[in-house]
Amino acid sequence: MLHQLKLVSLTLAALQLVQADDLTIYQDGSLAAGWENWSWSSTIDFAATDLFLGTSSISVTSDEWAALSVKLEGTFPQYAGLRFDIAGAQPDISISFSATDTDTTSPSIALSAISKEVNADDFTSLLIDFSALPGTGAPIPEANWDRITLQAGQNGASYHLDNVVLVESIVVQPEFLSAEPLANNIVAVTTVGDVDLHSISIKLNGKSMNISNTTTYSPPDTPSKTINYLSLRSSFVAGQLIITANNFTAEHTIPTVQSGSIQQSVKHPINPHIYGVNFPTDASYIDTLGVTLSRWGGNAETAYNPFGGFTNAGADWYFENRANDNADDWIEWVHGAGSDALLTIPALDWVSKDAASYSFPESLYPEQQGFDPYNGVAGNGLFANGSYIPNDPNLAYIPWNTTAAKQWLSGLKNTPTFVAIDNEIEIARGTHHDMHFDPVSYDEERQRVIDFATVAKEAMPNVQVVAPSTCAWWFYWTSDVGLSDTAAHNNTDFLPWFLQEMAKHEKSSGRRLLDYLDIHYYFAPDTSANDAAAKALRLRATRSFWDPSYVDESWIGTSDPQNHQPNATIVQLIPRMKTLIAENYPGTKLSISEWNGMNDQDITGGLATADSLGLFGQYGLDAATYWATPDQLSPAGLAYWLFRGHGTYFGSSSVQVKLANPDPDTVGVYAATENSKLSLVILNKNPSTPISYKFSNIPSGAYFMRHFGGAAGAAKWQTTITLKGGDSLVVPPYTAVFLLQQ
């Protein structure tokens, strides 16, 4: 059955294909000569005739995480892009490229980043431009690419492909992509190709605005797009702004200016350790995002064997052992890159014995609920009804204790700044029931922290201990044993009880073992739909870090209180935890070693991340590390770059910001100083309306400006502007702006 082809160009008609020396991968009936099928866990018909262009197509049905994958006998780094026709009900697949000689893989590209209009009954023609990968705009890294993989997500995928071709060249036609007001008198115009900037006309309230200066900038890591900063001779006022250029038109309503004030005399220090992430990739990553604290943590580190370089994935992936990096080497390069290290110490009774064993082999436990799709003999450790299978830990582990831990820590050539006593051990029965089958109680968790913190301090007297690294709101207040455990401890909720116990131990031993109360915090509202309502909720949810009036929009705010804390439906996380510390163990600092902006790749996830970083400084959090490693060009990664990237810092002291009409659901404003220079971060969380603010006490002069989001897109845009006393600042919709006084 022949179906109509719908053309969707990657840059909305900006690309023209030149086909003289293209390399065909699939056209009709089979893969082209030189290509091999390297797919897995997928049903594939290379001669399907139920939906096709020409005489046949590829029909693909992939299980969860399975893939259609094709491998060329040679390599294809010289090609400009990949073109293909696809039909399916917007299948959940991601596309990546591999170089098998170096085991290199490109960034993964979600199909939805290329087009959100893929339909089941007709083909859509799509193009991946290797000089500007969809989603980031970055070029594909240099490598001997020889493999293409279309991998399904966790629910699998079904789709058809046809006319799959590597294109020899792509001609970029000049195009205006966006234009929007920015700061006091800037129109930011994003373009591709060699456009004619002289064709631009700008009118505000019907009056032509003259351009006094133009500055052009293309970020080195997203060179395919350019931003042109057009400085106007007069500043913005409220009204209708219309920008035209040839057939391009952009219209904006600049709102009435709102007022605010900056009080530099009212300030407190910002702890630089709030700008941390888990497992940064390399030194360049640390510099690009300004990562101040790097955490070696997560579920797998519970099973880390430092003497062999092994770990176990636990329930995250079929309880399989695997090779692991060397922690000592990791600390060395992290410190060398300018970031402090937070190292997790295993604190259960077992660690991995090798890089290949697994806890639930099919030969011993054939009736398991599921098996690894890539290693069909390793099971998930669950009976068909979902209950846990008891096993022998010796299958995958060897014993571990404080003596082994002290031997390891004493032998480190590179001393971490912080150590965590394991990771979320309160839920070990779920994540590691192959080594800890019984639920962890209050008393067991306290004792493990005391035992392993003691040897950590003995081995490294100056190390800072963070604990108990509790996973979530529920477990802040009780244990995996249940509420009976709370009742058995005089109905005292877990974290206050834990702080009291650590204070008692210091009093009896004369030595402080706990330096930071460490928790993990993931926003409880469900924003997985990622529709307009979910995006707005995601941006409101950051209020749970601080707001005493914000009732959590999740089970926390709607269920019966599961703790004995005041205002149990209101998280107010940072002030709440600081109060618990002051009441139960004064002098302890507060860290959040896992948190997340809820969607790294969505602009609202980036804005939520930037909002969180601003709040951490404003409310005096002592340390934080993002879970896990945001891509440098993702919106979440850009939030870090905004505050700290490439040595340009937000500031060392948070200063007071007052807004006449605060609206934390749609606006975030943060200010800081360092070396007598003021910096500002302004977030517009509204999807469609600019904001305009006039702040008193902002010094006149030049300001370095960074921004991301809005119509300009998720890229590292930057320039220098001049502000005069009385100027207002306009921020486009869904945009984060950073200003640093020069």
C-alpha positions as MATLAB code, in Angstrom:
seq = 'MLHQLKLVSLTLAALQLVQADDLTIYQDGSLAAGWENWSWSSTIDFAATDLFLGTSSISVTSDEWAALSVKLEGTFPQYAGLRFDIAGAQPDISISFSATDTDTTSPSIALSAISKEVNADDFTSLLIDFSALPGTGAPIPEANWDRITLQAGQNGASYHLDNVVLVESIVVQPEFLSAEPLANNIVAVTTVGDVDLHSISIKLNGKSMNISNTTTYSPPDTPSKTINYLSLRSSFVAGQLIITANNFTAEHTIPTVQSGSIQQSVKHPINPHIYGVNFPTDASYIDTLGVTLSRWGGNAETAYNPFGGFTNAGADWYFENRANDNADDWIEWVHGAGSDALLTIPALDWVSKDAASYSFPESLYPEQQGFDPYNGVAGNGLFANGSYIPNDPNLAYIPWNTTAAKQWLSGLKNTPTFVAIDNEIEIARGTHHDMHFDPVSYDEERQRVIDFATVAKEAMPNVQVVAPSTCAWWFYWTSDVGLSDTAAHNNTDFLPWFLQEMAKHEKSSGRRLLDYLDIHYYFAPDTSANDAAAKALRLRATRSFWDPSYVDESWIGTSDPQNHQPNATIVQLIPRMKTLIAENYPGTKLSISEWNGMNDQDITGGLATADSLGLFGQYGLDAATYWATPDQLSPAGLAYWLFRGHGTYFGSSSVQVKLANPDPDTVGVYAATENSKLSLVILNKNPSTPISYKFSNIPSGAYFMRHFGGAAGAAKWQTTITLKGGDSLVVPPYTAVFLLQQ';
ca = [
       0.000    0.000    0.000;
       1.584    3.289   -1.085;
       1.094    6.172    1.310;
       1.581    9.881    0.774;
       4.940   11.302    1.885;
       4.862   14.285    4.196;
       8.042   16.381    4.131;
       9.321   17.784    7.416;
      12.653   19.601    7.170;
      14.897   19.819   10.207;
      15.094   23.611   10.114;
      11.661   24.304    8.666;
      12.543   24.553    4.987;
      16.043   25.916    5.608;
      17.831   22.821    4.282;
      18.290   21.747    0.685;
      19.726   18.316   -0.093;
      22.383   17.594   -2.687;
      22.127   13.922   -3.635;
      24.944   13.273   -6.095;
      27.163   11.234   -3.781;
      24.706   10.029   -1.139;
      25.195    6.581    0.436;
      22.099    4.392    0.477;
      21.506    2.308    3.603;
      18.051    0.958    2.701;
      15.785    1.527   -0.237;
      13.705   -1.484   -1.286;
      13.770   -5.064   -0.060;
      17.020   -5.218    1.901;
      19.949   -3.344    3.354;
      22.319   -1.942    0.731;
      25.616   -3.670    0.023;
      28.156   -3.243    2.804;
      25.575   -2.863    5.579;
      24.970   -5.539    8.258;
      22.071   -6.066   10.637;
      23.348   -5.707   14.232;
      19.921   -5.301   15.843;
      18.784   -6.901   19.094;
      15.525   -7.984   20.756;
      13.512   -6.716   17.773;
      11.262   -8.236   15.131;
      12.380   -6.810   11.786;
      11.069   -7.338    8.256;
      13.277   -5.714    5.612;
      10.685   -6.386    2.900;
       7.444   -5.265    4.554;
       4.589   -4.455    2.189;
       1.897   -3.271    4.615;
       3.217    0.307    4.469;
       5.840    1.452    2.003;
       7.228    3.914   -0.527;
       8.433    2.208   -3.694;
       8.071   -1.567   -3.301;
       8.692   -2.240    0.429;
       9.865   -0.812    3.749;
      11.476   -1.933    7.000;
       8.963   -2.968    9.641;
      10.381   -2.785   13.180;
       8.927   -3.911   16.498;
      11.373   -3.527   19.386;
      11.038   -4.633   22.992;
      11.979   -2.249   25.801;
      15.454   -0.776   25.205;
      15.828   -2.982   22.097;
      16.957   -1.575   18.770;
      17.258   -1.653   15.031;
      20.992   -1.272   14.489;
      22.948   -1.370   11.220;
      26.711   -1.515   10.740;
      28.754   -0.441    7.696;
      31.808   -2.471    6.703;
      33.621    0.830    6.224;
      33.075    4.197    7.951;
      30.989    7.288    7.190;
      32.482   10.304    9.029;
      32.619   12.270    5.773;
      28.832   12.464    5.330;
      26.793   15.534    6.215;
      23.672   13.934    7.621;
      21.168   11.087    7.783;
      17.866   11.253    5.881;
      15.063    8.738    6.374;
      11.333    8.302    5.959;
       9.465    7.057    9.020;
       5.894    6.075    9.848;
       4.560    5.204   13.300;
       2.444    6.622   16.094;
       5.226    8.985   17.265;
       7.337    5.981   18.329;
       9.495    6.317   21.427;
      12.910    5.843   19.849;
      16.286    7.535   20.074;
      18.934    7.609   17.367;
      22.667    7.387   17.968;
      25.841    6.777   15.977;
      28.764    4.586   17.019;
      32.413    4.115   16.121;
      33.176    0.486   16.914;
      36.956    0.908   16.654;
      37.022    3.165   19.730;
      33.711    2.150   21.323;
      32.549    5.755   20.929;
      28.864    6.683   20.845;
      27.365   10.010   19.836;
      24.792   11.876   21.930;
      21.428   10.120   21.741;
      18.810   12.006   19.713;
      15.162   11.506   20.661;
      12.879   11.246   17.649;
      10.687   13.876   19.300;
      13.624   16.307   19.086;
      13.550   15.942   15.298;
       9.783   15.937   14.796;
       6.680   15.657   16.947;
       4.505   14.993   13.878;
       5.325   11.389   12.996;
       2.087    9.552   12.137;
       1.114    5.907   11.927;
      -0.373    5.841    8.425;
       1.949    7.979    6.310;
       5.652    8.567    6.039;
       7.422   11.687    7.270;
      10.783   12.562    5.731;
      13.317   13.623    8.374;
      16.915   14.783    8.334;
      19.619   14.734   10.977;
      22.226   17.380   10.207;
      25.574   16.191   11.569;
      26.730   19.797   11.937;
      23.765   20.643   14.184;
      22.321   17.635   15.984;
      18.635   17.983   16.886;
      18.024   18.902   20.497;
      21.359   20.606   21.122;
      22.489   22.160   17.842;
      25.979   20.809   18.487;
      27.978   19.066   15.768;
      28.520   15.336   15.968;
      31.923   14.606   17.576;
      34.784   13.492   15.358;
      35.032    9.690   15.106;
      35.122    6.857   12.578;
      31.356    6.416   12.601;
      30.246    3.060   11.225;
      27.029    2.126   13.059;
      23.523    3.609   13.335;
      21.143    2.569   16.121;
      17.459    3.338   16.615;
      16.727    2.258   20.189;
      13.291    1.947   21.765;
      12.439    3.380   25.156;
      11.150    1.527   28.193;
       7.786    0.717   26.550;
       9.217   -0.571   23.286;
       8.336    0.799   19.840;
       6.796   -0.151   16.484;
       7.402    1.765   13.254;
       8.309    1.572    9.554;
      11.385    3.011    7.821;
      12.091    3.643    4.155;
      14.649    5.438    1.972;
      17.380    5.541    4.604;
      20.317    7.494    3.181;
      23.511    9.197    4.345;
      23.579   12.514    2.489;
      26.816   13.816    1.077;
      26.116   17.500    1.692;
      23.544   19.885    3.100;
      23.137   23.431    1.890;
      21.827   25.758    4.586;
      19.541   28.423    3.170;
      19.573   31.802    4.969;
      16.685   32.068    7.414;
      15.485   34.201   10.300;
      14.470   31.848   13.118;
      13.402   34.176   15.918;
      13.513   37.742   17.204;
      12.651   38.908   20.709;
      13.250   41.796   23.145;
      15.997   41.369   25.732;
      17.394   43.507   28.543;
      16.869   47.268   28.210;
      17.246   47.906   24.485;
      18.303   44.713   22.709;
      16.454   42.829   19.990;
      18.002   39.343   19.827;
      17.639   37.821   16.361;
      18.630   34.179   15.796;
      19.490   33.076   12.284;
      20.990   30.330   10.155;
      22.940   30.979    7.026;
      24.071   34.302    5.620;
      20.991   36.468    6.210;
      20.646   40.119    5.275;
      20.434   41.963    8.579;
      19.716   45.208    6.736;
      16.263   43.834    5.907;
      15.231   43.987    9.572;
      12.618   46.562   10.567;
      11.695   47.183   14.226;
       8.632   49.116   15.387;
       7.473   49.781   18.930;
       3.913   51.074   19.263;
       3.973   51.898   15.567;
       7.161   53.957   15.775;
      10.307   52.822   13.953;
      13.215   52.029   16.257;
      16.716   52.857   15.063;
      19.551   50.376   15.516;
      22.734   51.849   16.946;
      24.921   48.756   16.977;
      24.907   45.080   15.987;
      26.912   42.306   17.657;
      26.913   38.785   16.255;
      27.720   35.652   18.235;
      27.820   31.908   17.471;
      28.571   29.609   20.425;
      31.571   27.352   19.680;
      29.622   24.223   20.622;
      26.492   25.130   18.610;
      27.955   26.895   15.577;
      25.016   26.184   13.272;
      22.956   29.059   14.693;
      23.894   32.689   15.183;
      22.426   35.337   17.429;
      22.485   38.960   16.375;
      22.154   41.496   19.181;
      20.633   44.666   17.737;
      21.112   47.573   20.150;
      18.360   50.189   19.818;
      18.968   53.908   20.295;
      16.143   54.094   22.838;
      15.019   51.746   25.584;
      11.910   49.599   25.614;
       8.592   50.837   26.927;
       5.332   48.966   27.370;
       3.492   48.207   24.133;
       3.600   46.248   20.888;
       6.977   45.369   19.419;
       6.991   44.136   15.815;
      10.132   42.851   14.086;
      10.054   42.048   10.376;
      12.657   40.786    7.916;
      11.676   39.728    4.398;
       8.911   37.151    5.004;
       9.668   36.826    8.718;
       7.591   38.552   11.413;
       7.779   38.386   15.213;
       5.368   40.224   17.512;
       5.724   40.757   21.257;
       3.747   42.605   23.902;
       6.144   44.301   26.295;
       4.305   44.503   29.615;
       4.092   47.317   32.101;
       7.278   47.611   34.109;
       7.233   46.061   37.583;
       9.452   47.321   40.354;
      12.003   45.684   42.593;
      14.988   46.578   44.717;
      18.441   45.168   45.371;
      19.878   45.636   48.864;
      23.578   44.801   48.679;
      24.071   45.565   52.356;
      21.758   42.668   53.324;
      23.719   39.577   52.441;
      25.076   36.206   53.514;
      27.735   33.892   52.048;
      26.909   31.430   49.268;
      28.598   28.088   49.817;
      30.214   27.236   46.457;
      29.561   23.529   47.058;
      25.907   23.986   46.045;
      26.925   23.792   42.369;
      27.731   20.074   42.312;
      26.806   17.128   40.104;
      27.170   13.363   40.260;
      29.907   11.838   38.119;
      31.099   14.695   35.876;
      32.483   13.263   32.665;
      35.880   14.978   32.482;
      37.841   18.108   33.349;
      36.350   20.062   30.457;
      32.862   19.295   31.760;
      33.788   20.633   35.201;
      35.138   23.856   33.695;
      32.282   24.341   31.219;
      29.549   24.005   33.849;
      31.545   25.336   36.799;
      31.087   22.168   38.846;
      32.361   22.793   42.375;
      31.533   19.445   43.976;
      31.671   16.048   42.264;
      29.925   13.060   43.833;
      30.845    9.419   43.440;
      27.519    7.959   44.523;
      24.299    6.200   43.637;
      22.878    2.723   44.130;
      25.743    0.880   42.464;
      28.355    2.329   44.833;
      26.843    0.361   47.722;
      28.516   -2.687   46.182;
      31.789   -1.042   45.081;
      34.844   -3.218   45.703;
      37.822   -0.827   45.711;
      40.364   -3.651   45.762;
      39.158   -5.110   42.489;
      37.377   -2.275   40.715;
      34.005   -4.033   40.615;
      30.460   -3.056   41.499;
      26.903   -4.372   41.148;
      23.929   -2.616   39.551;
      21.460   -3.921   42.127;
      17.782   -3.724   41.296;
      18.541   -0.972   38.764;
      19.777   -3.616   36.309;
      19.310   -7.297   37.146;
      21.774   -7.400   40.072;
      24.724   -7.816   37.704;
      28.359   -7.220   38.583;
      30.434   -5.030   36.309;
      33.793   -3.314   36.114;
      34.041    0.092   37.745;
      36.404    3.059   37.588;
      39.081    3.372   40.246;
      37.898    5.801   42.935;
      41.415    6.997   43.779;
      42.119    7.897   40.149;
      38.712    9.563   39.913;
      39.405   11.771   42.944;
      42.764   12.759   41.457;
      41.420   14.063   38.166;
      38.359   15.678   39.800;
      40.588   17.631   42.173;
      42.923   18.464   39.317;
      40.000   19.940   37.400;
      39.188   22.277   40.290;
      36.261   20.432   41.860;
      36.051   18.917   45.341;
      35.163   15.225   45.651;
      32.393   13.490   47.604;
      33.181    9.768   47.860;
      30.631    7.136   48.892;
      31.852    4.434   51.302;
      30.035    1.077   51.093;
      28.532    0.323   54.503;
      26.647   -2.956   54.126;
      28.157   -6.411   54.598;
      29.044   -7.282   51.008;
      30.773   -5.885   47.911;
      31.102   -7.296   44.386;
      33.533  -10.164   43.947;
      34.198   -9.755   40.201;
      33.009   -8.028   37.040;
      30.848  -10.830   35.636;
      28.735  -12.579   38.280;
      25.073  -11.918   38.965;
      22.840  -12.665   41.902;
      19.867  -14.425   40.339;
      20.962  -16.870   37.608;
      18.212  -18.541   35.626;
      19.734  -21.955   36.387;
      18.990  -21.494   40.107;
      15.880  -19.291   39.893;
      14.031  -20.166   36.673;
      10.648  -18.743   37.743;
      11.662  -15.104   37.844;
       9.506  -12.242   36.708;
      12.005  -11.031   34.101;
      15.492  -11.408   32.660;
      18.072   -9.030   31.206;
      17.237   -8.603   27.489;
      20.972   -8.520   26.714;
      21.962  -11.323   29.094;
      19.001  -13.665   29.251;
      20.327  -15.779   32.127;
      20.464  -12.912   34.673;
      17.136  -12.336   36.411;
      15.524   -9.447   38.264;
      15.285  -11.303   41.584;
      11.488  -11.219   41.750;
       8.925  -13.985   41.741;
       6.081  -13.647   39.229;
       3.943  -11.979   41.911;
       6.598   -9.305   42.465;
       7.878  -10.602   45.816;
      11.602  -10.790   46.535;
      13.563  -13.989   45.943;
      15.954  -14.840   48.805;
      19.402  -15.817   47.555;
      22.962  -16.595   48.589;
      25.038  -13.343   48.582;
      28.156  -15.393   47.844;
      26.969  -15.780   44.247;
      28.022  -12.224   43.411;
      29.711  -10.811   46.525;
      32.498  -11.101   49.058;
      32.278   -9.893   52.684;
      32.915   -6.228   53.570;
      33.427   -4.574   56.945;
      34.960   -1.544   58.663;
      38.426   -3.150   58.676;
      38.381   -3.433   54.881;
      36.998    0.089   54.586;
      39.744    1.537   56.768;
      42.412   -0.328   54.803;
      41.050    1.147   51.581;
      40.656    4.696   52.878;
      44.070    4.728   54.566;
      45.669    3.686   51.302;
      44.111    6.388   49.133;
      46.702    8.583   47.469;
      44.059   11.261   46.947;
      41.887   12.305   49.869;
      38.291   13.298   49.137;
      36.878   16.458   50.693;
      33.731   14.614   51.770;
      32.669   11.031   52.329;
      29.115    9.711   52.389;
      28.292    6.675   54.496;
      26.722    4.581   51.772;
      23.746    5.590   49.645;
      20.080    5.298   50.630;
      20.730    2.232   52.772;
      17.311    2.715   54.373;
      15.880    1.101   51.213;
      18.557   -1.585   50.813;
      15.877   -4.281   50.977;
      14.538   -2.899   47.696;
      17.677   -1.852   45.843;
      20.010   -4.572   47.172;
      17.832   -7.342   48.530;
      20.343   -9.816   47.119;
      22.757   -8.771   49.881;
      20.391   -7.336   52.513;
      17.085   -9.206   52.534;
      15.648   -7.721   55.738;
      14.401   -4.120   55.996;
      16.834   -1.634   57.559;
      15.740   -0.293   60.952;
      16.477    2.985   62.727;
      19.075    1.295   64.917;
      20.850   -0.536   62.127;
      21.198    2.596   60.019;
      22.529    4.653   62.939;
      25.062    1.977   63.844;
      26.335    1.584   60.297;
      26.826    5.340   60.017;
      28.687    5.454   63.331;
      30.893    2.455   62.521;
      31.952    3.553   59.042;
      32.189    7.268   59.882;
      34.529    6.330   62.730;
      36.985    4.529   60.451;
      36.680    7.286   57.833;
      37.730    9.893   60.400;
      40.518    7.632   61.669;
      41.880    7.144   58.149;
      41.355   10.754   57.043;
      41.064   13.053   60.097;
      40.076   16.141   58.090;
      37.421   14.532   55.923;
      33.843   15.805   56.207;
      31.198   13.100   56.736;
      27.757   13.413   55.141;
      24.939   11.058   56.128;
      22.469    9.362   56.073;
      21.811   10.232   52.374;
      18.139    9.390   52.806;
      16.237    8.868   49.567;
      12.885   10.637   49.946;
      10.317   12.438   52.075;
       8.745    9.245   53.449;
      12.053    7.924   54.725;
      13.004   11.236   56.329;
      10.436   10.280   58.950;
      10.339    6.487   59.221;
      12.220    3.343   58.232;
      11.633    0.451   55.872;
      10.511   -1.550   58.881;
       7.482    0.737   59.034;
       5.707    3.018   61.429;
       6.105    0.415   64.178;
       9.816    1.314   64.142;
       8.928    4.951   64.700;
       6.612    3.970   67.538;
       9.383    1.909   69.109;
      11.539    5.041   69.214;
       9.128    7.141   71.259;
       7.259    8.208   68.092;
      10.241   10.323   67.097;
      10.585   10.722   63.341;
      13.766    9.282   61.853;
      15.825   12.349   60.892;
      15.361   14.205   64.189;
      16.065   10.938   66.025;
      19.176   10.364   63.896;
      20.469   13.865   64.655;
      19.849   13.334   68.372;
      21.734   10.035   68.277;
      24.717   11.571   66.480;
      24.759   14.375   69.051;
      24.705   11.793   71.877;
      27.589    9.920   70.282;
      29.679   13.087   70.065;
      28.965   13.834   73.728;
      29.960   10.344   74.834;
      32.968    9.912   72.507;
      34.214   13.491   72.375;
      34.310   13.407   68.582;
      31.893   14.697   65.973;
      31.243   12.085   63.300;
      28.484   13.844   61.352;
      29.423   17.088   59.635;
      26.524   17.353   57.162;
      22.971   16.094   57.407;
      22.657   14.708   53.898;
      19.363   13.965   52.165;
      18.132   13.276   48.675;
      15.193   15.235   47.352;
      13.149   14.580   44.218;
      10.084   16.729   43.627;
       7.057   14.575   44.403;
       4.532   15.945   41.838;
       4.227   13.903   38.639;
       5.294   15.974   35.633;
       6.052   13.046   33.337;
       3.275   13.987   30.885;
       5.337   17.064   29.962;
       2.239   18.830   28.658;
       1.453   22.480   29.431;
      -0.013   21.629   32.843;
       2.967   19.452   33.765;
       5.436   22.138   32.669;
       3.694   24.768   34.810;
       3.632   22.364   37.773;
       7.335   21.646   37.310;
       8.099   25.342   37.577;
       5.897   25.768   40.659;
       7.386   22.761   42.421;
      10.622   24.588   43.255;
       8.598   26.452   45.893;
       8.825   23.269   47.974;
      12.438   24.161   48.700;
      11.469   27.238   50.716;
       7.858   28.450   50.688;
       5.939   28.177   54.019;
       2.643   28.701   52.157;
       3.115   26.160   49.363;
       1.086   22.989   49.882;
       2.880   20.284   47.925;
       0.945   19.311   44.782;
       1.499   15.601   45.297;
       0.674   12.827   47.727;
       2.569   14.810   50.363;
       0.001   17.584   50.237;
      -3.091   15.410   49.949;
      -2.560   12.319   52.121;
      -2.765   11.986   55.876;
       0.458   13.085   57.549;
       2.917   10.222   57.852;
       5.111   12.007   60.383;
       4.961   14.033   63.585;
       6.271   17.224   62.030;
       4.434   20.569   61.981;
       2.688   21.553   58.719;
       3.204   18.081   57.277;
       1.681   18.934   53.877;
       4.194   21.758   53.327;
       7.696   20.602   52.456;
       9.589   23.912   52.927;
      12.650   21.714   52.674;
      15.668   23.921   53.407;
      14.191   25.933   56.309;
      12.585   22.764   57.714;
      15.836   20.812   57.736;
      17.762   23.741   59.186;
      15.236   23.922   62.006;
      15.633   20.188   62.689;
      19.395   20.653   62.845;
      19.160   23.648   65.187;
      16.820   21.732   67.499;
      18.659   18.408   67.514;
      22.341   18.786   66.562;
      23.460   22.410   66.202;
      26.541   23.025   64.091;
      25.660   20.370   61.525;
      25.493   21.597   57.950;
      22.902   20.620   55.335;
      23.528   18.953   51.982;
      21.301   17.510   49.249;
      23.479   15.040   47.392;
      20.772   14.015   44.924;
      18.168   16.287   43.363;
      16.921   16.916   39.847;
      15.176   19.567   37.747;
      12.595   16.964   36.654;
      13.442   16.972   32.929;
      16.993   17.705   31.816;
      16.060   18.102   28.155;
      12.999   20.360   28.474;
      13.371   24.119   28.812;
      11.190   24.030   31.931;
      13.571   21.488   33.461;
      16.411   23.926   32.774;
      14.502   26.822   34.313;
      13.606   24.690   37.354;
      17.284   23.794   37.705;
      18.340   27.444   37.497;
      15.606   28.385   39.976;
      16.862   25.706   42.374;
      20.472   26.889   42.142;
      19.326   30.419   42.902;
      17.280   29.216   45.872;
      20.191   27.160   47.242;
      22.257   30.336   47.492;
      19.412   32.485   48.755;
      18.419   30.068   51.538;
      21.919   29.100   52.613;
      22.158   25.449   51.613;
      25.656   24.146   52.302;
      26.155   21.575   49.502;
      24.241   19.937   46.665;
      24.963   17.569   43.785;
      22.615   17.066   40.841;
      21.514   13.568   39.878;
      23.036   12.644   37.723;
      25.184   14.211   34.995;
      23.248   16.739   32.900;
      24.410   17.022   29.320;
      26.432   20.201   28.860;
      24.078   21.509   26.176;
      20.829   20.370   27.780;
      18.681   23.022   29.478;
      19.680   21.571   32.869;
      23.364   21.775   31.954;
      22.899   25.338   30.724;
      21.524   26.295   34.143;
      24.909   25.400   35.654;
      26.746   27.214   32.872;
      24.574   30.269   33.561;
      25.729   30.473   37.197;
      29.304   29.211   37.018;
      30.458   28.320   33.511;
      34.037   28.893   32.348;
      35.116   30.742   35.484;
      32.440   33.442   35.376;
      30.710   33.162   38.745;
      27.330   34.282   40.010;
      28.866   35.594   43.245;
      30.114   34.636   46.683;
      27.418   36.427   48.720;
      23.666   36.322   48.209;
      22.090   39.778   48.510;
      18.503   40.711   49.227;
      15.994   41.039   46.394;
      12.567   42.536   47.010;
       9.838   42.517   44.362;
       6.788   44.757   44.665;
       4.514   41.984   43.393;
       6.334   38.662   43.816;
       5.022   35.708   41.796;
       7.300   32.697   42.350;
       5.219   30.575   39.972;
       6.363   32.637   36.998;
       9.333   34.775   38.084;
      12.599   34.146   39.903;
      15.157   36.874   40.657;
      18.462   36.257   42.443;
      21.297   38.678   43.201;
      24.839   38.255   44.474;
      28.075   40.143   44.881;
      31.739   39.267   44.643;
      34.666   41.701   44.688;
      32.165   44.595   44.855;
      30.547   43.516   41.563;
      26.823   42.840   41.353;
      25.368   39.871   39.514;
      21.742   39.055   38.733;
      19.869   35.991   37.512;
      16.344   36.638   36.244;
      14.051   33.766   35.262;
      10.858   34.174   33.266;
       8.897   30.968   33.803;
       5.912   32.142   31.736;
       5.652   30.260   28.397;
       4.230   33.110   26.324;
       4.611   36.527   27.978;
       7.748   38.652   28.478;
       8.402   40.251   31.855;
       9.797   43.720   32.480;
      11.443   44.804   35.756;
      13.055   47.980   37.009;
      15.363   47.430   39.976;
      16.545   50.208   42.243;
      20.170   50.278   43.358;
      21.614   48.670   40.237;
      24.868   50.449   39.325;
      25.103   51.966   35.850;
      27.691   50.684   33.423;
      28.650   47.659   31.354;
      27.314   44.187   32.161;
      28.299   40.816   30.759;
      25.108   38.965   29.840;
      24.408   35.261   29.370;
      21.050   33.721   28.567;
      19.334   30.598   27.301;
      15.816   29.614   26.330;
      12.970   31.529   24.758;
      12.657   31.676   21.003;
      16.472   31.755   20.747;
      16.581   28.178   22.054;
      18.755   26.202   24.432;
      22.222   27.461   23.517;
      24.998   29.424   25.227;
      24.139   32.934   24.118;
      26.185   35.844   25.494;
      27.090   39.483   24.900;
      27.854   42.722   26.780;
      25.248   45.421   27.391;
      25.172   48.849   29.041;
      22.678   49.800   31.739;
      21.812   53.269   32.958;
      20.031   54.206   36.149;
      16.298   53.848   35.591;
      16.592   51.242   32.822;
      14.156   48.385   32.893;
      15.088   44.821   32.003;
      12.959   42.735   29.651;
      13.207   38.935   29.756;
      11.452   36.887   27.033;
       9.185   33.924   27.840;
      10.812   30.727   29.148;
      14.186   32.443   29.409;
      16.988   32.623   31.979;
      19.267   35.691   31.973;
      22.518   36.262   33.869;
      24.059   39.743   34.282;
      27.476   40.482   35.799;
      28.678   44.009   36.451;
      31.966   44.732   34.686;
];
